[in-house]
PDB file of C-alpha atoms and ligand atoms in Angstrom:
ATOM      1  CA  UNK K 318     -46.793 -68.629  18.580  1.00 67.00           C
ATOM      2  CA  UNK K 319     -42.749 -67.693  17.783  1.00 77.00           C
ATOM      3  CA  UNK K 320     -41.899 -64.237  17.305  1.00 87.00           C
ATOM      4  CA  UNK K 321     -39.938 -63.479  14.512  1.00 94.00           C
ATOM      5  CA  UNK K 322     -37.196 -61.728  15.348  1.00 98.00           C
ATOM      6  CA  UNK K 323     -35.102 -58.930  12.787  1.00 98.00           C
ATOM      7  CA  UNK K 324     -31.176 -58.962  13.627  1.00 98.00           C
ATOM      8  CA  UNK K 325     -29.052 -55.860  12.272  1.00 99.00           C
ATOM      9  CA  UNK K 326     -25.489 -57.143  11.207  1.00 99.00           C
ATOM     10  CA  UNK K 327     -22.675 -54.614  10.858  1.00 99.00           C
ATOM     11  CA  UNK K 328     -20.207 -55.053   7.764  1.00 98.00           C
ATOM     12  CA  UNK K 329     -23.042 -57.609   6.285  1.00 98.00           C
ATOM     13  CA  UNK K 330     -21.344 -57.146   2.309  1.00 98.00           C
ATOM     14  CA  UNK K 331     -18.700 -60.056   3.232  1.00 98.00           C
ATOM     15  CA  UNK K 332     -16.830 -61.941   4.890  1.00 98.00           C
ATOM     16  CA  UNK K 333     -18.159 -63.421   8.439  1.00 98.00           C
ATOM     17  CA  UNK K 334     -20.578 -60.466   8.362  1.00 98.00           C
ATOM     18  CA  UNK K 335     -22.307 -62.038   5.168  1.00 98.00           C
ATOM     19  CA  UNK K 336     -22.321 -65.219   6.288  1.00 98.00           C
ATOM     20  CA  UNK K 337     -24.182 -64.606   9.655  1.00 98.00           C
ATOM     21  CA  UNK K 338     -26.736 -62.779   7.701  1.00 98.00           C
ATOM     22  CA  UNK K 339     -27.523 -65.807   5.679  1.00 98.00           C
ATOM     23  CA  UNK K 340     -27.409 -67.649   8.913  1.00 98.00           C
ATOM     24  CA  UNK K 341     -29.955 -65.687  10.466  1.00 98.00           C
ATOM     25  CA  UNK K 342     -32.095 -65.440   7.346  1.00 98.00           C
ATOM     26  CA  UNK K 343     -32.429 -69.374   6.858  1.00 98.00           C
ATOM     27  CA  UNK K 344     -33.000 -69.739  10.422  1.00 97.00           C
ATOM     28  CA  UNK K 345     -36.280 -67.334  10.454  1.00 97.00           C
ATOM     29  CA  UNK K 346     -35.412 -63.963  11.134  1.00 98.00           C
ATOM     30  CA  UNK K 347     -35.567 -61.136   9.294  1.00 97.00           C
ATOM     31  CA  UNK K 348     -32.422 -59.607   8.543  1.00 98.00           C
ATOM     32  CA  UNK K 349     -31.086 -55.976   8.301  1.00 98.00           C
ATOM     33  CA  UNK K 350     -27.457 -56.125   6.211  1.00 98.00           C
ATOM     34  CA  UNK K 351     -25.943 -53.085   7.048  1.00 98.00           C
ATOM     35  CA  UNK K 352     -22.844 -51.935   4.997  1.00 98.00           C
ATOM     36  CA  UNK K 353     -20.674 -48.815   4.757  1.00 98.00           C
ATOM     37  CA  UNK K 354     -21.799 -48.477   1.404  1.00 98.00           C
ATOM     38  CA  UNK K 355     -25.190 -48.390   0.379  1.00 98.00           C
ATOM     39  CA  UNK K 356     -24.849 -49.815  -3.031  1.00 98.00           C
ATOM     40  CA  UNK K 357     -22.751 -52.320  -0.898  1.00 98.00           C
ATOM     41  CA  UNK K 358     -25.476 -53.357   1.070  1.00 98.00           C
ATOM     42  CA  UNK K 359     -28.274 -53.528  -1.749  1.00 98.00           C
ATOM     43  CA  UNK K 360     -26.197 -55.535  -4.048  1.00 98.00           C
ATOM     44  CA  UNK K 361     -25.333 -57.966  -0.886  1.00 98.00           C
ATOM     45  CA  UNK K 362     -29.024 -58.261   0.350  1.00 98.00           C
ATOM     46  CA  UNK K 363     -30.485 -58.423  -3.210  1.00 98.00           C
ATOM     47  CA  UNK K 364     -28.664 -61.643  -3.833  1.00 98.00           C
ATOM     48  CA  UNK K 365     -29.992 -62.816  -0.404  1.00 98.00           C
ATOM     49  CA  UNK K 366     -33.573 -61.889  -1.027  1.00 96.00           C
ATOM     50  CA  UNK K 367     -33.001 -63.897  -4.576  1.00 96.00           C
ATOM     51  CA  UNK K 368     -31.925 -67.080  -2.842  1.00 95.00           C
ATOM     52  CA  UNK K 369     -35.675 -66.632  -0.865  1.00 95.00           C
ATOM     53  CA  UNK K 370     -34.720 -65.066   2.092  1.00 97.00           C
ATOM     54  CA  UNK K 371     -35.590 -61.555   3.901  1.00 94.00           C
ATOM     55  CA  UNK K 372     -32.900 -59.497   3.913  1.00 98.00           C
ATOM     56  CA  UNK K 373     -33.256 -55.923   3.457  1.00 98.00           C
ATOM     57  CA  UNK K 374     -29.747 -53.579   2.835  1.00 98.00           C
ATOM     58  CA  UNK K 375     -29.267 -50.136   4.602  1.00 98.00           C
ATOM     59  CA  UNK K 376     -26.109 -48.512   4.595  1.00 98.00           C
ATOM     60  CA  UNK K 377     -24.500 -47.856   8.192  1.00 98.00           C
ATOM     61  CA  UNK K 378     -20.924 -46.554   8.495  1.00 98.00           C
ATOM     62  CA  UNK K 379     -19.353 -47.258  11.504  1.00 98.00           C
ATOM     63  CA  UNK K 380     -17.161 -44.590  11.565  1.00 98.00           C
ATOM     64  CA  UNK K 381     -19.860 -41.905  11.338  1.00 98.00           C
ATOM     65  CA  UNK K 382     -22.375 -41.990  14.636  1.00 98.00           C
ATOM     66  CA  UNK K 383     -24.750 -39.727  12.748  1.00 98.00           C
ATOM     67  CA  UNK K 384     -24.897 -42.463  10.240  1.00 98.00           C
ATOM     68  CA  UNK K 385     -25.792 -44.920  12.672  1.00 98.00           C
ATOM     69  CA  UNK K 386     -28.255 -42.900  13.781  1.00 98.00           C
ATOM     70  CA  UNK K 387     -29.564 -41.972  10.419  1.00 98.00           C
ATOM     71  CA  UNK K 388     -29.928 -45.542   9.787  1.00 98.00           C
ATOM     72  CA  UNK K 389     -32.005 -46.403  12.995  1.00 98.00           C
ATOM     73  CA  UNK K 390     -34.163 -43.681  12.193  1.00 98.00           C
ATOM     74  CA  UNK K 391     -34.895 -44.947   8.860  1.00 98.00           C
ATOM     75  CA  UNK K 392     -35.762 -48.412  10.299  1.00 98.00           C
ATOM     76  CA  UNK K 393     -37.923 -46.760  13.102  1.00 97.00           C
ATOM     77  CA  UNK K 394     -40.319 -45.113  10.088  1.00 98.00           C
ATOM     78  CA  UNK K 395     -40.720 -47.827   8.710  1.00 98.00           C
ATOM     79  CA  UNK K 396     -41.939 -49.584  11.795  1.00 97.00           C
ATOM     80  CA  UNK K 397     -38.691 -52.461  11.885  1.00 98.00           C
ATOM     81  CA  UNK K 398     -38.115 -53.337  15.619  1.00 98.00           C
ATOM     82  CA  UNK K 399     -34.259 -54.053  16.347  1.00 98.00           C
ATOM     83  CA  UNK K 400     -34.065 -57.017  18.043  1.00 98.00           C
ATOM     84  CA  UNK K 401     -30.705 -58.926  17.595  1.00 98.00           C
ATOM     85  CA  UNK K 402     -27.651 -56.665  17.308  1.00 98.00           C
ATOM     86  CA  UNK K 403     -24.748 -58.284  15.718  1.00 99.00           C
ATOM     87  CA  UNK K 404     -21.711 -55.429  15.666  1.00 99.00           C
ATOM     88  CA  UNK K 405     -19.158 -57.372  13.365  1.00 98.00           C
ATOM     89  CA  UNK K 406     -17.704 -54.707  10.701  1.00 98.00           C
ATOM     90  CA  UNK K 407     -14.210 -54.368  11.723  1.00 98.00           C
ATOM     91  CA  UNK K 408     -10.875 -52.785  10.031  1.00 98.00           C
ATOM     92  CA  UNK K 409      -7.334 -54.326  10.939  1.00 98.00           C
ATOM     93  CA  UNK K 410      -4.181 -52.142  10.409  1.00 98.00           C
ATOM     94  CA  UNK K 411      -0.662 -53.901  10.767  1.00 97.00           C
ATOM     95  CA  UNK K 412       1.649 -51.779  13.441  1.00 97.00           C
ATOM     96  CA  UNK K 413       2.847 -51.674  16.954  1.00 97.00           C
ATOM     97  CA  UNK K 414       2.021 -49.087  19.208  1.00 97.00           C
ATOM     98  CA  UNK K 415       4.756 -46.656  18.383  1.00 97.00           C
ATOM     99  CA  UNK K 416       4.637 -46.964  14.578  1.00 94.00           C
ATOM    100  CA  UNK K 417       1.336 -47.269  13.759  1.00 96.00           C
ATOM    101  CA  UNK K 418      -0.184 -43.998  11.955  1.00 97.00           C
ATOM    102  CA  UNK K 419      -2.511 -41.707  13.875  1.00 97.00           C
ATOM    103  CA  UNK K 420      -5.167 -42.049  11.083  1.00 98.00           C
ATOM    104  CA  UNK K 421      -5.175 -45.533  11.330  1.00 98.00           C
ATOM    105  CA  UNK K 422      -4.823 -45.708  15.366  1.00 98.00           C
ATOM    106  CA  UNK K 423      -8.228 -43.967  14.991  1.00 98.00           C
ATOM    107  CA  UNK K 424      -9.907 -45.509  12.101  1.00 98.00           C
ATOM    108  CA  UNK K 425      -9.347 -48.810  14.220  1.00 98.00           C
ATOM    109  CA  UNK K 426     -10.641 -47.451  17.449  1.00 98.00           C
ATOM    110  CA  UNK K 427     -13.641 -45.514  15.871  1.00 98.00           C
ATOM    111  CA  UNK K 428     -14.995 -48.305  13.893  1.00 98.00           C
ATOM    112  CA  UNK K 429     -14.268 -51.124  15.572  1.00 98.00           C
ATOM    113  CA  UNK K 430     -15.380 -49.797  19.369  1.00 98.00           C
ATOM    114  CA  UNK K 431     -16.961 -46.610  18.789  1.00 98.00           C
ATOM    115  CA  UNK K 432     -19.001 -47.947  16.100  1.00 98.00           C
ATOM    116  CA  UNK K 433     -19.898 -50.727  18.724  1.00 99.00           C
ATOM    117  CA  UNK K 434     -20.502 -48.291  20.603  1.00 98.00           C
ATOM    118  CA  UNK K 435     -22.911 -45.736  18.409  1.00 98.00           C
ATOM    119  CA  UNK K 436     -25.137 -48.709  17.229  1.00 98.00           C
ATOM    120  CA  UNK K 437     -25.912 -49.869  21.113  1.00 98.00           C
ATOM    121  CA  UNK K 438     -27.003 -46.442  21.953  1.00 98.00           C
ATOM    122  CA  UNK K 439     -28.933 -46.466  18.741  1.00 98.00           C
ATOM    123  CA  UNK K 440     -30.814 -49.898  19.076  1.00 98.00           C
ATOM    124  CA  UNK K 441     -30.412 -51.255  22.905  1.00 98.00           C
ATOM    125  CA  UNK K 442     -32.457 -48.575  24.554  1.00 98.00           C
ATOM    126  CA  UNK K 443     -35.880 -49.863  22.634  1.00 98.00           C
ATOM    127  CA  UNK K 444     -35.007 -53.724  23.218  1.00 98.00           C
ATOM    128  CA  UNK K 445     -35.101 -52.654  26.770  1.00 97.00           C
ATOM    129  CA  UNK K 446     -37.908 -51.411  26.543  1.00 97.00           C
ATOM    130  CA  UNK K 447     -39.518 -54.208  24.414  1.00 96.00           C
ATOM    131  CA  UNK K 448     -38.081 -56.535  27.080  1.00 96.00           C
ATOM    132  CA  UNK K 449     -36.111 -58.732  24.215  1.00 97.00           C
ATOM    133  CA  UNK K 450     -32.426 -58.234  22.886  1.00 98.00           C
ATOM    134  CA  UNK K 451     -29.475 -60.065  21.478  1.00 98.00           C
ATOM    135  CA  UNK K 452     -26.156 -58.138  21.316  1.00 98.00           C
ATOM    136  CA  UNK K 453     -23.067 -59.798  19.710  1.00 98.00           C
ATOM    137  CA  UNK K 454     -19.940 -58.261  19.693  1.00 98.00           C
ATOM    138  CA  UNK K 455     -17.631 -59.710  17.361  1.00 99.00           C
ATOM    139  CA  UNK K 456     -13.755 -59.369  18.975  1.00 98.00           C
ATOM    140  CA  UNK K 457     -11.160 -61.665  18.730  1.00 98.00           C
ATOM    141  CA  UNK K 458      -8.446 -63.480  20.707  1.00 98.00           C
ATOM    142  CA  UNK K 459      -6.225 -60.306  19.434  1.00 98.00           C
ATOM    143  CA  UNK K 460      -8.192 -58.348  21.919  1.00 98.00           C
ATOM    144  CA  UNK K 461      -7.833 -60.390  25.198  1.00 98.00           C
ATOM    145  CA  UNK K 462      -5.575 -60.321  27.989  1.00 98.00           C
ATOM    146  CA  UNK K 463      -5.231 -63.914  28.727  1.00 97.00           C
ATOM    147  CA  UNK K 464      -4.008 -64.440  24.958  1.00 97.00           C
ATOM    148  CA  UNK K 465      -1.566 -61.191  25.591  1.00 96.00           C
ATOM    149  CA  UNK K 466      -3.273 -59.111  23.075  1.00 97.00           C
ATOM    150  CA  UNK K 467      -1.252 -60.681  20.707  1.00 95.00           C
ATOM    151  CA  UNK K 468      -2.013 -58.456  17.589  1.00 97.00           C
ATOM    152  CA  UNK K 469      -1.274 -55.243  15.588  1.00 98.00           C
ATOM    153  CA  UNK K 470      -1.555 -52.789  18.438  1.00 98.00           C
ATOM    154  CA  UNK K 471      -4.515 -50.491  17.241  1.00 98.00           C
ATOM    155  CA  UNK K 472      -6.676 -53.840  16.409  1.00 98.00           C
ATOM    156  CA  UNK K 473      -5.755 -55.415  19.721  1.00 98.00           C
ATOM    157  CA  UNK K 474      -6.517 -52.232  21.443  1.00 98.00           C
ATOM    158  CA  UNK K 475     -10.062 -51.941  19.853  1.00 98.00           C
ATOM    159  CA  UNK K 476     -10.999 -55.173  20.796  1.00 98.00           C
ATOM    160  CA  UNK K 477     -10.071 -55.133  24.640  1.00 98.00           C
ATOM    161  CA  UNK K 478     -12.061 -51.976  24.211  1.00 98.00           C
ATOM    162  CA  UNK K 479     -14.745 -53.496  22.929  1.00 98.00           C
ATOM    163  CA  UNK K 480     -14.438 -56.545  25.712  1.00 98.00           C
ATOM    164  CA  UNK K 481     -14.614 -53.536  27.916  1.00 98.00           C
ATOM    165  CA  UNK K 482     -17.626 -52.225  26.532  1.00 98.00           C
ATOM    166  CA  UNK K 483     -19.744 -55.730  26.233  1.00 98.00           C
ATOM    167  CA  UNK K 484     -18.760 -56.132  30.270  1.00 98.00           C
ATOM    168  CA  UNK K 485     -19.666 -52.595  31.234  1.00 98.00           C
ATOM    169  CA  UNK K 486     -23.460 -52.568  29.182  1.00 98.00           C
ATOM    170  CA  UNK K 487     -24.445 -56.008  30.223  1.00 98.00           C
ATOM    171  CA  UNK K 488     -23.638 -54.876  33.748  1.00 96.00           C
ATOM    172  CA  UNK K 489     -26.068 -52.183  33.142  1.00 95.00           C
ATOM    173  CA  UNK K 490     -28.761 -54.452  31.627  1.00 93.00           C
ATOM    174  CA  UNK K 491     -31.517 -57.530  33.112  1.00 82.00           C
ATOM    175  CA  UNK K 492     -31.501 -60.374  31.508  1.00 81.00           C
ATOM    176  CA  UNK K 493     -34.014 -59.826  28.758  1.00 94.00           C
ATOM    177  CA  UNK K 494     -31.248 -58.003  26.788  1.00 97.00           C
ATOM    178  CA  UNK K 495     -27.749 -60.233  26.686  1.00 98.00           C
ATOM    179  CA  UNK K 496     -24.537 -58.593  25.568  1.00 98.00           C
ATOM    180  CA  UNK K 497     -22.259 -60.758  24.834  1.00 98.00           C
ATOM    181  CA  UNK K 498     -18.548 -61.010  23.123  1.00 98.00           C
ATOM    182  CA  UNK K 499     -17.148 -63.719  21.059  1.00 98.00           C
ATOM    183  CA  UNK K 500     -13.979 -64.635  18.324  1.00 98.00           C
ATOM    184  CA  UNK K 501     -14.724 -66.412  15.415  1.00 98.00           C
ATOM    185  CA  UNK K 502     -11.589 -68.261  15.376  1.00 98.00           C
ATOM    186  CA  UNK K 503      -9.254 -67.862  12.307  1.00 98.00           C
ATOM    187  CA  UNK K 504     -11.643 -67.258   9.283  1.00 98.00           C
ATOM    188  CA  UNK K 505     -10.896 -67.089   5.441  1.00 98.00           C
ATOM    189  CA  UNK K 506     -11.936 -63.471   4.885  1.00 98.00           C
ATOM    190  CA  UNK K 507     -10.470 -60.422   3.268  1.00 98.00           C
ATOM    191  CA  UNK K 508      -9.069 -60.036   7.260  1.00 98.00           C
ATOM    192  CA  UNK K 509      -8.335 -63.299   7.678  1.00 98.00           C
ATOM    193  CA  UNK K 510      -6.450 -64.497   4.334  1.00 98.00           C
ATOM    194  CA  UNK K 511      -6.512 -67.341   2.489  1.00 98.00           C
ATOM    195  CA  UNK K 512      -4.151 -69.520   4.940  1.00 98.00           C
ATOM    196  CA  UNK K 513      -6.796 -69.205   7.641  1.00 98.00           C
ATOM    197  CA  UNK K 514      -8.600 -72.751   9.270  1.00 97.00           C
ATOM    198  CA  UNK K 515     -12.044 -71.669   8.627  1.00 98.00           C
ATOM    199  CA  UNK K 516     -14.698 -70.650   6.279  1.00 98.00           C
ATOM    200  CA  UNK K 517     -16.970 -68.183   6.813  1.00 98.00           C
ATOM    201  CA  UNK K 518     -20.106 -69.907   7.613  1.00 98.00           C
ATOM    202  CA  UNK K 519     -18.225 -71.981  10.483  1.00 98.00           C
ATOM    203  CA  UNK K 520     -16.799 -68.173  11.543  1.00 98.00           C
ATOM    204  CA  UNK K 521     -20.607 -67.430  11.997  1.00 98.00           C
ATOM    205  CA  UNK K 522     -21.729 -70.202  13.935  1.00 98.00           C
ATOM    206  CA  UNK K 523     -20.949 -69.181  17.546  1.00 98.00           C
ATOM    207  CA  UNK K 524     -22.066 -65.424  16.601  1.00 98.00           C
ATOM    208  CA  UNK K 525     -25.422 -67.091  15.594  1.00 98.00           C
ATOM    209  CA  UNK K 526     -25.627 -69.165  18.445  1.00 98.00           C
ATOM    210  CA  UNK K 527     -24.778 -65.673  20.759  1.00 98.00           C
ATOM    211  CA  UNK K 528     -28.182 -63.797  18.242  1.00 98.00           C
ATOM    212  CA  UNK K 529     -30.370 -66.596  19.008  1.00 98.00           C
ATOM    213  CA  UNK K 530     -29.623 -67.641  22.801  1.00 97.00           C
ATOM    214  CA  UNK K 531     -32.475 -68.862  24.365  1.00 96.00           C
ATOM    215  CA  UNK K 532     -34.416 -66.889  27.774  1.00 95.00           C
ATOM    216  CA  UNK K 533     -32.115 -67.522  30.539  1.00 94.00           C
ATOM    217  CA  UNK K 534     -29.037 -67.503  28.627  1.00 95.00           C
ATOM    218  CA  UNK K 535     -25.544 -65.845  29.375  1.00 96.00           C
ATOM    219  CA  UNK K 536     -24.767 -62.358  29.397  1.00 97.00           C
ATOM    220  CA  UNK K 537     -21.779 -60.181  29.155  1.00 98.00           C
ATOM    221  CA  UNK K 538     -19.681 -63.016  28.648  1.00 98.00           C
ATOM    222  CA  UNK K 539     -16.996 -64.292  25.813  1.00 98.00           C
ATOM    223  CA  UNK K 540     -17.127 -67.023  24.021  1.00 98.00           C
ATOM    224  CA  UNK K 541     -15.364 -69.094  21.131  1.00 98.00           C
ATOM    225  CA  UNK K 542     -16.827 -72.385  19.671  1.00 98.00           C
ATOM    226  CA  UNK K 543     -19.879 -71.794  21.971  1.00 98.00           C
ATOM    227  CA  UNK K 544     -17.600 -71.973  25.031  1.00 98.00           C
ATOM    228  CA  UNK K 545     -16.752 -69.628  27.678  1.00 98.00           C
ATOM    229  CA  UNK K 546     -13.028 -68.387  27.236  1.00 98.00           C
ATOM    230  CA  UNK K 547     -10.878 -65.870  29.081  1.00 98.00           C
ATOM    231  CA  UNK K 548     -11.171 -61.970  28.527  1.00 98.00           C
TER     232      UNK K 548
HETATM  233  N1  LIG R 305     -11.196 -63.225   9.782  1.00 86.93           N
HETATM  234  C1  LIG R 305     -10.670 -63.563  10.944  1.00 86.93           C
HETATM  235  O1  LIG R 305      -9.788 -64.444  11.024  1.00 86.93           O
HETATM  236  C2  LIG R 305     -11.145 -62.919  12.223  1.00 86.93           C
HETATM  237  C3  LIG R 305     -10.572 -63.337  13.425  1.00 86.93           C
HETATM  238  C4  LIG R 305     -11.021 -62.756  14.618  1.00 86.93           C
HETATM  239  C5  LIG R 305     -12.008 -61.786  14.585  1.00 86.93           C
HETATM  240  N2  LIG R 305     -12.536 -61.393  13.388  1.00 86.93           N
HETATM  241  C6  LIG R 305     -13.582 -60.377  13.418  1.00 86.93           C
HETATM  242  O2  LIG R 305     -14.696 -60.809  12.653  1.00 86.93           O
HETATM  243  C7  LIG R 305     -15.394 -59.665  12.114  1.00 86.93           C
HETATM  244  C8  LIG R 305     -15.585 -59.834  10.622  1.00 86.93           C
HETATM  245  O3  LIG R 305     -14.311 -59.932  10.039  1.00 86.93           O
HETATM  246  P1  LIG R 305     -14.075 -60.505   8.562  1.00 86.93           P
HETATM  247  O4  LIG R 305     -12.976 -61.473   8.672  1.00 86.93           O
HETATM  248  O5  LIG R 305     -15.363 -60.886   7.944  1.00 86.93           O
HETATM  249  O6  LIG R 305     -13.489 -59.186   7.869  1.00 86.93           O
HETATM  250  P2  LIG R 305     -13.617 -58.601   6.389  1.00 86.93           P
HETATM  251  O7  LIG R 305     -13.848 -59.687   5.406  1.00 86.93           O
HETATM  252  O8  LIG R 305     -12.460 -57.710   6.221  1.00 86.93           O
HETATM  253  O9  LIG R 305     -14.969 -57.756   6.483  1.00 86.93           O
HETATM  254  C9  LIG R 305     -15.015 -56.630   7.312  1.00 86.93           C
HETATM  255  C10 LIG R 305     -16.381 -56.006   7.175  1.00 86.93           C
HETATM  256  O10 LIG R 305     -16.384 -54.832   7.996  1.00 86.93           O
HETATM  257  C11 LIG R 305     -16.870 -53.770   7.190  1.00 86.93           C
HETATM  258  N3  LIG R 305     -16.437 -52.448   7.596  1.00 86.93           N
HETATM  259  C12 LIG R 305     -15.196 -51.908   7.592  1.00 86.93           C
HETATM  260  N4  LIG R 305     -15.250 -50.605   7.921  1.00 86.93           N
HETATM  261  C13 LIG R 305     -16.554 -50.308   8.131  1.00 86.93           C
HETATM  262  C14 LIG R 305     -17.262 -49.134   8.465  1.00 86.93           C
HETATM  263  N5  LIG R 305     -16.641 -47.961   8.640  1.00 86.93           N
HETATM  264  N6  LIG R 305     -18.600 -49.199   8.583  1.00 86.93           N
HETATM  265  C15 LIG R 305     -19.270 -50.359   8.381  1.00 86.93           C
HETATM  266  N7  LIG R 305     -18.668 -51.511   8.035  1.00 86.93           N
HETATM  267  C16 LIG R 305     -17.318 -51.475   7.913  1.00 86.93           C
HETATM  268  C17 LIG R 305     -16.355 -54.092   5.782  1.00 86.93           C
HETATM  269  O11 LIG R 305     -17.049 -53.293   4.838  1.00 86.93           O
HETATM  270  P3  LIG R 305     -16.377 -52.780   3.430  1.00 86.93           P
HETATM  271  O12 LIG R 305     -16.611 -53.879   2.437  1.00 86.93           O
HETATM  272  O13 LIG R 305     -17.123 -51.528   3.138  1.00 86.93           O
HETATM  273  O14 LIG R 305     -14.924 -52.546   3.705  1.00 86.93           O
HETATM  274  C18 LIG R 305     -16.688 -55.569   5.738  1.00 86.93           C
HETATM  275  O15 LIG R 305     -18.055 -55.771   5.471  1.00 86.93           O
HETATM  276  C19 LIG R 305     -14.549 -58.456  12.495  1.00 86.93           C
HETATM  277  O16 LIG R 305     -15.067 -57.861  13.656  1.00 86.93           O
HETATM  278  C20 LIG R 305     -13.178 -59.056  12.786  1.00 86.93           C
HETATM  279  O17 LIG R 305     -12.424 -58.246  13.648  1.00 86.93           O
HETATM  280  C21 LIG R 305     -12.129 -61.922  12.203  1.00 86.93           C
END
């Protein structure tokens, strides 16, 4: 018999975040759309649910580690096992190192690794335990060396930090739980603009792929179009 799995998306409302929810839903597993705002992420998952899917919408602020934590509680009461992490709600501020402003400097690094950051410690411990995880980490060729971390410099930065961090936990994991890293490729969001090569839902597909890899499959790797590429 197949388990079915639930996956918890970050930034779930739009955008790439949105889309991999769908994703998820249509392919079997029950979904958790997390959004900053609450209202956010019932008026996102409602209009999931309508289309026949289960999706359920909790708010989760990145930004805020007790509201991580708040939210994983909630899900623990009501008995909903984490099993698929997909950390994907992300801010981009424009800016080199020396001109960016210190309140966005830190808006980027607390929400795009920290945030990372608070949700592993909040669901990877019990997929351990459980013996099953999926971790996605959502970066971007902005964030990696071998493409000169060729973005605005608090964006850039967050990512290689968050490179950093999907290297240093799937070091500390077997291979029941995979942490892995990926970039979407140019996507027509409200990050990407409206120039950008892809839509959403092909955004989502190697972020899917990462949720759903099979026993056996990489970890603590990144990837783009369901390839390897270099950190
Ligand atoms: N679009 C691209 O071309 C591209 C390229 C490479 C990588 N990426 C990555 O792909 C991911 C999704 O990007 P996107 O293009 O879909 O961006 P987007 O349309 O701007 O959506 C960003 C999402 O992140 C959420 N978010 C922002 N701050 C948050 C916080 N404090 N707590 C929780 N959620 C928060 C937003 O929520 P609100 O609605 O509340 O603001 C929104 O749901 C990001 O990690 C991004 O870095 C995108």
């Amino acid at each position: 018999m197949k388990i079915r799995r639930t996956a918890l998306v970050t930034g779930g409302n739009r955008g790439i975040g949105r889309a991999v929810c769908e994703r998820l839903a249509r392919e079997g597993l029950a979904v958790v759309l997390t959004a900053r705002r609450a209202a956010d992420a019932a008026a996102a998952a409602s209009e999931l649910a309508a289309a026949g899917l289960e999706v359920r919408g909790e708010a989760l602020d990145l930004a805020d580690e007790r509201s991580v934590s708040n939210c994983a509680g909630r899900l623990r009461s009501a008995g909903i096992d984490v099993d698929v992490l997909v950390n994907n709600g992300a801010v981009l501020f424009q800016g080199d190192v020396l001109s960016s402003s210190s309140k966005e400097f830190r808006a980027a690094l607390d929400i795009n690794l920290l945030g990372a950051l608070w949700t592993c410690r909040a669901f990877v411990p019990a997929m351990v335990e459980r013996g099953y995880g999926r971790v996605v980490n959502v970066s971007s060729g902005w964030g990696a060396f071998a493409e000169g971390l060729d973005g605005p410099a608090s964006y850039s930065i967050s990512k290689a930090g968050l490179n950093a961090l999907t290297v240093s936990l799937a070091r500390s994991l077997s291979g029941d739980v995979m942490v892995n890293a990926c970039c979407p490729g140019w996507v027509r969001t409200r990050m990407g603009g409206a120039d950008a090569d892809r839509s959403p839902e092909e955004g989502a597909d190697t972020i899917v792929w990462l949720a759903t890899l099979p026993a056996g499959g990489p970890n603590g790797g990144f990837f783009r179009d369901r390839a390897p590429t270099e950190w």
